[in-house]
C-alpha cells in the first residue's frame, strides 16, 4: 500500500527517539537522585564534624538544650549518643523515651572511629531519614539526620523539568524525523519503481541521482547494473538469434523440452523428419520414453529408432540440461540401406564363393594325391593353390557366419547348459593342438550348479575361437579357462601367458579384419574375423565381451552370458573343431 514506507521509516525514527529519551530520562533521574543523596550525606557529615568540634571546645552543661540549638543552626535533627548506645540528647524527642541506639549502623561505624551513614524509616519522627554519625573525643557519637521527604520533593521537581525538556526535544526530533523520512521514502520509492521497471524488461529506465550520500551511491550502482544488464541482454538476444538460426539450418532434428515434457524449441528439420506438430509436447512414444529416461537418470541416452512407412531409420541422442532435456535426431536411413546392401553383398558373395573354392580345394588335393603332376615344382604350385583355396574357404565361411548373425538370419536355440560342460568340451577339442605347441591348456573346476541359457554350438564356437587365438600367441606358455557368477550373469575368462597386446590396439580388437600383427596372423592361418564373430554371438545372447592385456603380461578375454533360470541342463557333444554357423 502507498505510504507504508513513509510510515515505517517514521515509526522507526520515533521508536529510536522514544527509546533514547526514556533511557536518558531514567539515567538522568537516577543520577540526579544519587548525586543529590550523596550531596546531602556530605553536607550532614560536614555539619556533624562542626558540631563535634564545638562540643570538644566547649562542652555544654545542658545537653538537651544544646541539641535543640544545634539543630536550629544546622537545619537538621541532632542526636547525642553515649558509648553504651543510650541517647543523651535529641533535638526532636525526649531522650528517656528513645530506645538504645547501640545497634544502629551509623553509630556502630562511628564507634569504630569512622563516619557512619544510613538511610531508613525513623519511628521517632515517623518518616524516612538519612543519618550521619561521627565519633566524639570523650566517647560516644554525634548523629545528624535529615528527612528524605524534602529530598524526594526536589528530585520529583527535577524529574518534571527533565521530562519537559525531553518532551520538547522529542517533538523537535519527530518533526525532523518526519521531514527526513518523507525525503528518504521518496527516494526509496523511486528505487522501487526502477526495480519494477527493470523486472518488466524496461532496461532503458534510469534513476535521477542527486547528492553524494549512501542512497545516491546505491542509485549510481543500480544505474550501472541496468547498463550492464541491457548490454548483456542485447548480447544474449543476439546469441539466441544466432543459435536459433544455426539450429534451424541444421539437417538434424532438434527438440528441447522442460521438466514437464513441454516443448520449448523444435526446429524445422525435426518436423520434416517426423511429419508432426510439436507445439506443446512430443507425441512420438519412443522419443517420449528416451526424454523421460534422460530427465530421470540425468544421463545421456542414445537409441536407434524406426519411424514411418516406408520406414526411416533415425539415431536418437538425448541429453539432460538444466530444467529439461534436449534430443537430436539423425536420419541414418541411407546409411542403414547401404549397410544392409553391404551385408547382403557379403553374404551373397560368401555363399557364391563357397562352391568354387571347395571345388578348387578338392581338385588340388586330388592332383596332389595322384600321379598326374609328376614334376616337383608343379606339385609345389598345386600345394600353394590348395593352401590358398583352404584359407579362402575358411575366410568365406567366417564371412558367411558373420553376415548371417548381423542380418539376423541365424536361428539360435537357447537352452540351459552347464558351464563346466561347455568349457570342458571346448578344452578337449583343442587339447591336441595345445600339446603340439607345448602349451598347457586347462580349465579351472566349476560348480555343477553354475548354468547359462545359450545356444551350445554358438558358445562352443566362441570358446573355440578365443582358445585358438590364445594358443597362437602363447608359445610354450599356459592357457586357462574359468567362469564365475556376476549378478544375473556368468562371466567366462580365457587367460594366457603370451606376448600380450599394446593398449592402442585394444579398442579395435573386435573389428572385422583387424590384426595386431598382420604378418604373424596370416602365418598362423588367421582370417581376422574370429573375434568379430565372438562379439556378435555374445551380444546376440544378451551378453558383453571385453579384453584386458599388457605387453609381456599375457591377455585375458572376458564375456558374459545370462544365467539359466531353471530347467534340466543338456550336455554338449564333443566338437572336434569350430562349428560353422
XYZ file of C-alpha atoms in Angstrom:
581
model
C 0.000 0.000 0.000
C 1.154 3.507 -0.783
C 2.516 5.442 2.199
C 3.587 2.333 4.124
C 7.271 3.032 3.507
C 6.973 6.546 4.952
C 5.062 5.259 7.994
C 7.610 2.508 8.572
C 10.536 4.937 8.387
C 8.755 7.437 10.641
C 7.832 4.717 13.134
C 11.443 3.532 13.152
C 12.759 7.025 13.818
C 10.143 7.622 16.524
C 10.920 4.314 18.156
C 14.610 5.140 18.311
C 13.902 8.675 19.647
C 11.479 7.447 22.313
C 13.773 4.687 23.478
C 16.705 7.075 23.631
C 14.627 9.663 25.517
C 13.317 7.151 28.045
C 16.780 5.783 28.649
C 18.159 9.308 29.041
C 15.363 10.282 31.436
C 15.866 7.160 33.501
C 19.640 7.568 33.654
C 19.477 11.343 34.315
C 16.803 10.959 37.035
C 18.663 8.135 38.704
C 21.952 10.014 38.508
C 20.348 13.148 39.965
C 18.855 11.123 42.819
C 22.192 9.504 43.592
C 24.125 12.757 43.352
C 21.610 14.696 45.475
C 21.611 11.987 48.145
C 25.391 11.926 48.149
C 25.481 15.744 48.425
C 23.088 15.603 51.383
C 25.257 12.964 53.066
C 28.384 15.031 52.604
C 26.583 18.137 53.947
C 25.365 16.257 57.012
C 28.857 14.874 57.549
C 30.334 18.385 57.485
C 27.683 19.669 59.909
C 28.263 16.720 62.244
C 32.005 17.394 62.190
C 31.467 21.087 63.067
C 29.110 20.231 65.922
C 31.511 17.596 67.276
C 34.333 20.160 67.289
C 32.014 22.592 69.066
C 31.341 20.019 71.799
C 35.079 19.361 72.207
C 35.903 23.087 72.592
C 33.036 23.956 74.914
C 31.232 21.014 76.467
C 27.615 22.210 77.122
C 26.221 21.974 80.632
C 22.732 21.127 79.298
C 22.995 18.578 76.508
C 19.260 18.638 75.567
C 19.180 22.427 75.232
C 22.410 22.326 73.243
C 20.915 19.733 70.834
C 17.908 21.958 70.150
C 20.117 24.976 69.494
C 22.484 22.962 67.301
C 19.560 21.617 65.258
C 18.335 25.139 64.647
C 21.715 26.208 63.343
C 22.300 23.032 61.304
C 18.724 22.861 59.969
C 18.792 19.147 60.823
C 17.919 16.816 63.666
C 20.780 16.365 66.159
C 21.198 13.352 68.459
C 23.897 12.871 71.135
C 24.543 9.189 71.832
C 26.640 7.741 74.662
C 29.188 4.988 74.101
C 26.671 2.488 75.525
C 24.100 3.440 72.891
C 21.898 5.399 75.257
C 20.531 8.629 73.810
C 21.857 11.590 75.892
C 20.081 14.332 73.913
C 17.854 14.691 70.828
C 16.551 17.846 69.196
C 13.118 16.377 68.359
C 12.405 13.857 71.142
C 12.882 13.212 74.814
C 15.983 11.035 75.383
C 14.362 8.892 78.090
C 11.584 7.938 75.634
C 14.003 6.729 72.958
C 15.345 3.190 72.663
C 19.008 2.226 72.875
C 20.932 3.007 69.621
C 23.814 0.578 70.134
C 22.755 -1.448 67.083
C 22.286 1.420 64.670
C 24.645 1.006 61.647
C 25.820 4.612 61.604
C 26.516 4.524 65.390
C 28.472 1.264 65.134
C 30.645 2.745 62.352
C 31.251 5.928 64.369
C 32.360 3.974 67.486
C 34.997 2.320 65.278
C 36.484 5.741 64.582
C 34.961 6.392 61.197
C 31.975 8.206 59.739
C 28.784 6.155 59.585
C 25.746 6.784 57.416
C 22.421 5.034 56.901
C 19.005 5.733 55.390
C 15.921 4.195 56.998
C 12.488 4.858 58.451
C 12.505 6.661 61.779
C 9.803 5.593 64.217
C 10.586 8.627 66.360
C 9.710 11.242 63.703
C 7.647 8.935 61.502
C 9.464 9.450 58.141
C 12.425 8.221 56.103
C 15.650 9.957 57.095
C 19.339 9.961 56.196
C 21.598 9.541 59.229
C 25.277 10.533 59.518
C 27.254 9.867 62.737
C 30.764 10.973 63.760
C 32.767 9.898 66.847
C 33.187 12.241 69.863
C 36.593 12.601 71.542
C 35.161 11.997 75.035
C 33.325 8.852 73.820
C 30.048 8.174 72.125
C 28.910 9.742 68.866
C 27.101 12.726 67.498
C 24.455 11.965 64.862
C 22.866 14.378 62.403
C 19.837 13.352 60.309
C 17.628 14.935 57.673
C 14.200 13.758 56.408
C 14.345 12.293 52.854
C 10.876 13.609 52.002
C 12.360 17.018 51.288
C 14.992 15.449 49.087
C 12.383 13.378 47.224
C 10.306 16.515 46.548
C 13.293 18.222 44.993
C 14.082 15.089 42.940
C 10.472 14.945 41.700
C 10.629 18.574 40.654
C 13.851 17.913 38.798
C 12.309 14.893 37.003
C 9.437 17.090 35.838
C 11.866 19.593 34.384
C 13.811 16.763 32.680
C 10.597 15.308 31.235
C 9.512 18.714 29.985
C 12.833 19.226 28.265
C 12.687 15.703 26.830
C 9.184 16.297 25.505
C 10.282 19.430 23.712
C 13.283 17.533 22.308
C 11.080 14.642 21.185
C 8.681 16.988 19.417
C 11.543 18.644 17.555
C 13.016 15.241 16.745
C 9.655 13.972 15.448
C 9.319 16.904 13.098
C 12.860 16.429 11.856
C 12.317 12.650 11.528
C 9.098 13.207 9.567
C 10.915 15.505 7.162
C 13.868 13.124 6.713
C 11.560 10.088 6.443
C 9.457 11.715 3.756
C 12.575 12.652 1.815
C 14.165 9.220 2.169
C 10.867 7.449 1.412
C 10.515 9.428 -1.789
C 13.984 8.404 -2.932
C 13.397 4.767 -1.975
C 10.091 4.783 -3.875
C 11.984 5.854 -6.957
C 14.381 2.949 -6.402
C 11.423 0.531 -6.058
C 9.855 1.923 -9.224
C 13.170 1.483 -11.021
C 13.396 -2.152 -9.853
C 9.865 -2.878 -11.071
C 10.591 -1.307 -14.445
C 13.737 -3.440 -14.838
C 11.798 -6.550 -13.785
C 9.244 -5.779 -16.506
C 12.012 -5.585 -19.096
C 12.303 -1.808 -19.418
C 16.084 -1.853 -19.196
C 16.395 1.726 -20.506
C 14.965 3.103 -17.213
C 17.443 5.146 -15.134
C 17.357 6.803 -11.676
C 17.928 10.556 -11.244
C 20.920 10.953 -8.916
C 21.147 13.975 -6.583
C 23.556 14.296 -3.690
C 26.510 12.261 -2.564
C 25.087 10.206 0.294
C 24.771 6.421 0.530
C 21.384 6.344 -1.228
C 22.884 8.276 -4.129
C 25.699 5.718 -4.319
C 23.079 2.945 -4.418
C 21.274 4.723 -7.250
C 24.524 5.087 -9.195
C 25.266 1.387 -8.685
C 21.746 0.454 -9.852
C 22.117 2.567 -12.973
C 25.428 0.840 -13.747
C 23.769 -2.530 -13.162
C 20.978 -1.579 -15.558
C 23.562 -0.553 -18.168
C 25.319 -3.908 -17.887
C 22.041 -5.827 -17.886
C 20.911 -4.031 -21.004
C 24.228 -4.809 -22.663
C 24.126 -8.463 -21.518
C 20.540 -8.936 -22.681
C 21.403 -7.412 -26.027
C 24.283 -9.842 -26.451
C 22.111 -12.711 -25.203
C 19.342 -11.842 -27.642
C 21.852 -11.694 -30.467
C 23.359 -15.032 -29.414
C 19.870 -16.525 -29.156
C 19.037 -15.350 -32.677
C 22.300 -16.785 -33.987
C 21.758 -20.086 -32.162
C 18.205 -20.349 -33.445
C 19.429 -19.635 -36.976
C 22.093 -22.353 -36.626
C 19.600 -24.875 -35.241
C 17.111 -24.085 -37.987
C 19.842 -24.561 -40.612
C 20.810 -27.990 -39.247
C 19.818 -31.113 -41.127
C 19.423 -32.954 -37.827
C 16.179 -32.602 -35.933
C 16.485 -30.836 -32.558
C 13.830 -30.630 -29.831
C 14.153 -29.201 -26.303
C 11.617 -29.903 -23.553
C 11.204 -28.711 -19.972
C 10.802 -30.958 -16.920
C 7.081 -31.321 -17.731
C 7.892 -32.585 -21.269
C 6.512 -29.424 -22.844
C 8.374 -28.421 -25.985
C 10.340 -25.203 -25.668
C 12.036 -25.481 -29.067
C 11.768 -27.665 -32.176
C 13.480 -26.861 -35.464
C 12.051 -27.342 -38.929
C 14.258 -30.363 -39.603
C 12.530 -32.238 -36.771
C 9.104 -31.514 -38.206
C 10.280 -32.650 -41.650
C 11.688 -35.883 -40.198
C 8.650 -36.814 -38.124
C 5.901 -35.037 -40.004
C 4.335 -33.962 -36.711
C 3.478 -30.711 -34.956
C 5.472 -30.104 -31.753
C 3.750 -27.049 -30.368
C 3.092 -28.473 -26.882
C 4.579 -31.942 -26.325
C 6.267 -34.654 -28.429
C 3.680 -37.287 -29.312
C 6.092 -39.947 -30.572
C 6.236 -42.699 -27.879
C 9.861 -43.719 -28.480
C 11.061 -40.124 -28.187
C 8.931 -39.548 -25.087
C 10.452 -42.634 -23.450
C 14.022 -41.527 -24.245
C 13.367 -37.993 -22.964
C 11.817 -39.378 -19.765
C 14.870 -41.569 -19.161
C 17.193 -38.604 -19.701
C 15.137 -36.485 -17.277
C 15.026 -39.239 -14.640
C 18.601 -40.535 -14.852
C 20.276 -37.166 -15.629
C 22.488 -39.076 -18.080
C 22.788 -39.098 -21.898
C 20.545 -41.621 -23.689
C 21.042 -42.970 -27.227
C 18.716 -45.176 -29.262
C 18.190 -46.403 -32.814
C 14.597 -45.837 -33.930
C 12.425 -46.776 -36.852
C 9.651 -44.419 -37.925
C 7.032 -44.093 -40.598
C 6.165 -46.035 -43.706
C 8.265 -46.582 -45.724
C 10.466 -46.903 -42.641
C 13.084 -44.318 -41.861
C 15.971 -45.150 -39.530
C 16.792 -42.460 -37.010
C 19.542 -42.246 -34.398
C 18.288 -40.508 -31.276
C 20.594 -38.785 -28.766
C 19.029 -37.325 -25.608
C 20.930 -35.305 -23.023
C 19.717 -33.652 -19.811
C 20.051 -29.918 -19.387
C 19.082 -27.515 -16.584
C 15.305 -27.605 -16.313
C 14.710 -30.204 -19.019
C 16.327 -32.224 -21.790
C 17.328 -31.887 -25.447
C 17.073 -34.545 -28.158
C 18.845 -34.688 -31.532
C 17.610 -36.923 -34.359
C 19.968 -38.011 -37.152
C 18.438 -39.502 -40.281
C 20.598 -42.567 -40.982
C 18.176 -44.215 -43.410
C 20.613 -44.032 -46.313
C 23.470 -45.345 -44.152
C 21.288 -48.217 -42.951
C 20.306 -49.001 -46.526
C 23.951 -49.029 -47.617
C 24.890 -51.160 -44.614
C 22.121 -53.597 -45.492
C 23.327 -53.695 -49.099
C 26.859 -54.357 -47.852
C 25.725 -57.160 -45.560
C 23.630 -58.739 -48.325
C 26.547 -58.402 -50.745
C 28.996 -60.033 -48.319
C 26.535 -62.815 -47.551
C 25.782 -63.439 -51.243
C 29.420 -63.304 -52.306
C 30.462 -65.578 -49.460
C 27.728 -68.031 -50.365
C 28.630 -67.941 -54.052
C 32.358 -68.402 -53.345
C 31.927 -71.469 -51.173
C 31.223 -73.879 -54.062
C 34.075 -72.874 -56.422
C 36.545 -72.661 -53.539
C 35.549 -76.111 -52.340
C 35.985 -77.400 -55.896
C 39.409 -75.774 -56.245
C 40.482 -77.212 -52.915
C 39.171 -80.669 -53.864
C 40.845 -80.681 -57.288
C 44.145 -79.521 -55.780
C 44.039 -82.304 -53.187
C 43.170 -84.816 -55.918
C 46.127 -83.677 -58.021
C 48.469 -83.983 -55.040
C 47.255 -87.492 -54.208
C 47.525 -88.686 -57.852
C 50.443 -89.037 -60.219
C 49.067 -86.548 -62.694
C 51.626 -83.957 -61.595
C 54.987 -85.679 -61.509
C 57.174 -82.587 -61.638
C 58.275 -81.457 -58.151
C 57.914 -77.767 -58.977
C 54.446 -78.408 -60.363
C 53.451 -80.184 -57.138
C 54.682 -77.161 -55.164
C 52.447 -74.909 -57.243
C 49.454 -77.195 -56.657
C 50.199 -77.212 -52.898
C 50.228 -73.392 -52.911
C 46.857 -73.402 -54.725
C 45.436 -75.860 -52.156
C 46.646 -73.792 -49.191
C 45.253 -70.547 -50.567
C 41.978 -72.214 -51.510
C 41.724 -73.627 -47.991
C 42.424 -70.199 -46.485
C 39.885 -68.568 -48.834
C 37.305 -71.209 -47.910
C 37.902 -70.512 -44.237
C 37.602 -66.775 -44.791
C 34.405 -67.256 -46.801
C 32.921 -69.476 -44.083
C 33.706 -66.858 -41.423
C 32.267 -64.066 -43.570
C 29.097 -66.063 -44.151
C 28.773 -66.799 -40.424
C 29.247 -63.140 -39.525
C 26.800 -61.960 -42.184
C 24.086 -64.380 -41.052
C 24.392 -63.152 -37.467
C 24.382 -59.481 -38.486
C 21.377 -59.965 -40.754
C 19.511 -61.879 -38.038
C 19.147 -64.926 -40.319
C 20.745 -67.365 -37.930
C 18.377 -69.103 -35.555
C 19.843 -69.615 -32.098
C 18.448 -72.429 -29.977
C 18.633 -71.266 -26.378
C 18.705 -73.963 -23.707
C 20.094 -74.288 -20.176
C 23.711 -75.578 -20.205
C 26.168 -76.474 -17.514
C 29.077 -74.063 -17.635
C 31.525 -76.837 -16.753
C 30.331 -78.942 -19.716
C 30.680 -76.061 -22.191
C 34.212 -75.275 -21.010
C 35.317 -78.920 -20.896
C 34.038 -79.579 -24.415
C 35.984 -76.615 -25.850
C 39.154 -77.521 -23.942
C 39.063 -81.150 -25.125
C 38.631 -80.121 -28.757
C 41.893 -78.112 -28.656
C 43.932 -80.240 -26.260
C 45.927 -81.940 -29.029
C 46.730 -78.588 -30.653
C 47.948 -77.300 -27.264
C 50.214 -80.340 -26.734
C 51.648 -79.957 -30.232
C 52.554 -76.356 -29.414
C 53.877 -77.298 -25.944
C 51.214 -75.184 -24.205
C 49.397 -76.180 -21.004
C 45.639 -75.865 -21.618
C 43.436 -76.319 -18.537
C 40.044 -75.446 -17.120
C 39.506 -74.380 -13.541
C 36.949 -76.506 -11.578
C 33.412 -75.175 -11.935
C 30.346 -75.583 -9.733
C 27.767 -78.043 -11.073
C 25.041 -75.504 -10.231
C 26.531 -72.795 -12.485
C 24.402 -72.788 -15.667
C 23.699 -70.444 -18.552
C 20.966 -70.031 -21.152
C 22.657 -70.262 -24.533
C 22.980 -71.922 -27.914
C 25.502 -74.693 -27.205
C 27.061 -74.792 -30.674
C 27.405 -70.996 -30.859
C 29.051 -70.733 -27.417
C 31.331 -73.639 -28.329
C 32.498 -71.583 -31.324
C 33.047 -68.555 -29.070
C 35.207 -70.595 -26.675
C 36.973 -72.365 -29.573
C 37.841 -69.052 -31.273
C 39.137 -67.474 -28.061
C 41.146 -70.563 -27.071
C 42.574 -70.968 -30.570
C 43.559 -67.302 -30.551
C 45.236 -67.718 -27.127
C 47.147 -70.841 -28.271
C 48.530 -68.954 -31.268
C 50.004 -66.173 -29.132
C 51.172 -68.079 -26.004
C 54.212 -70.090 -27.182
C 55.203 -72.732 -24.590
C 53.015 -70.936 -22.050
C 49.755 -71.589 -20.271
C 46.095 -71.012 -21.202
C 43.389 -71.206 -18.533
C 39.599 -71.138 -18.809
C 37.434 -70.106 -15.823
C 33.943 -68.829 -15.083
C 32.092 -67.247 -12.178
C 28.740 -65.733 -11.309
C 28.339 -61.960 -11.693
C 24.870 -60.799 -10.511
C 22.362 -62.166 -13.059
C 25.054 -63.403 -15.460
C 28.023 -65.757 -15.697
C 31.377 -64.317 -16.760
C 33.837 -66.518 -18.671
C 37.556 -65.743 -18.682
C 40.197 -67.088 -21.108
C 43.639 -66.088 -19.826
C 47.034 -66.777 -21.400
C 50.641 -66.026 -20.502
C 51.537 -64.946 -24.024
C 53.109 -61.865 -25.533
C 50.215 -59.533 -24.674
C 48.682 -56.683 -26.678
C 49.626 -52.987 -26.708
C 46.973 -50.604 -25.322
C 46.477 -48.777 -28.632
C 45.181 -51.981 -30.260
C 42.600 -52.914 -27.591
C 39.727 -50.585 -28.701
C 39.768 -52.031 -32.263
C 40.486 -55.652 -31.406
C 36.927 -56.865 -32.154
C 36.675 -55.128 -35.531
C 36.474 -57.410 -38.576
C 39.777 -57.972 -40.380
C 41.698 -56.066 -37.703
C 45.025 -57.714 -36.898
C 47.591 -56.612 -34.321
C 50.423 -58.350 -36.251
C 49.241 -58.897 -39.833
C 52.235 -60.981 -40.937
C 52.087 -63.303 -37.902
C 48.302 -63.624 -38.153
C 48.473 -64.756 -41.783
C 51.348 -67.079 -40.968
C 49.241 -68.751 -38.263
C 46.234 -69.045 -40.560
C 44.032 -66.320 -39.046
C 41.272 -64.658 -41.070
C 40.846 -61.576 -38.849
C 37.149 -62.400 -38.267
C 37.299 -64.683 -35.237
C 36.992 -62.026 -32.553
C 34.322 -60.165 -34.528
C 32.284 -63.406 -34.668
C 32.801 -63.806 -30.910
C 31.463 -60.290 -30.273
C 28.353 -60.751 -32.411
C 27.478 -64.174 -30.966
C 27.883 -62.966 -27.364
C 25.788 -59.848 -27.991
C 23.124 -61.954 -29.714
C 22.925 -63.831 -26.375
C 22.443 -60.568 -24.455
C 25.996 -60.562 -23.089
C 29.085 -58.445 -23.495
C 32.748 -59.060 -24.294
C 35.913 -57.231 -23.256
C 39.678 -57.692 -23.139
C 42.468 -56.818 -20.709
C 46.111 -57.034 -21.718
C 49.578 -55.576 -21.305
C 52.643 -56.303 -23.441
C 54.626 -59.148 -21.892
C 51.963 -59.935 -19.255
C 49.531 -62.042 -21.266
C 45.933 -61.402 -22.279
C 42.547 -62.026 -20.620
C 39.327 -62.200 -22.668
C 36.029 -61.905 -20.768
C 32.476 -62.488 -21.964
C 29.169 -62.808 -20.128
C 26.068 -64.937 -20.676
C 22.721 -64.795 -18.862
C 22.246 -67.299 -16.048
C 19.769 -70.122 -16.614
C 16.511 -69.567 -14.747
C 15.881 -73.304 -14.333
C 15.304 -76.492 -16.261
C 17.347 -79.608 -16.857
C 20.778 -78.855 -18.389
C 21.883 -80.641 -21.528
C 25.355 -81.948 -22.186
C 27.022 -80.749 -25.369
C 28.522 -83.148 -27.846
C 32.270 -83.224 -28.295
C 33.276 -80.834 -31.067
C 36.464 -81.725 -32.905
C 36.664 -78.203 -34.331
C 34.748 -74.971 -34.543
C 31.167 -75.246 -35.714
C 30.321 -73.268 -38.839
C 27.066 -71.452 -38.200
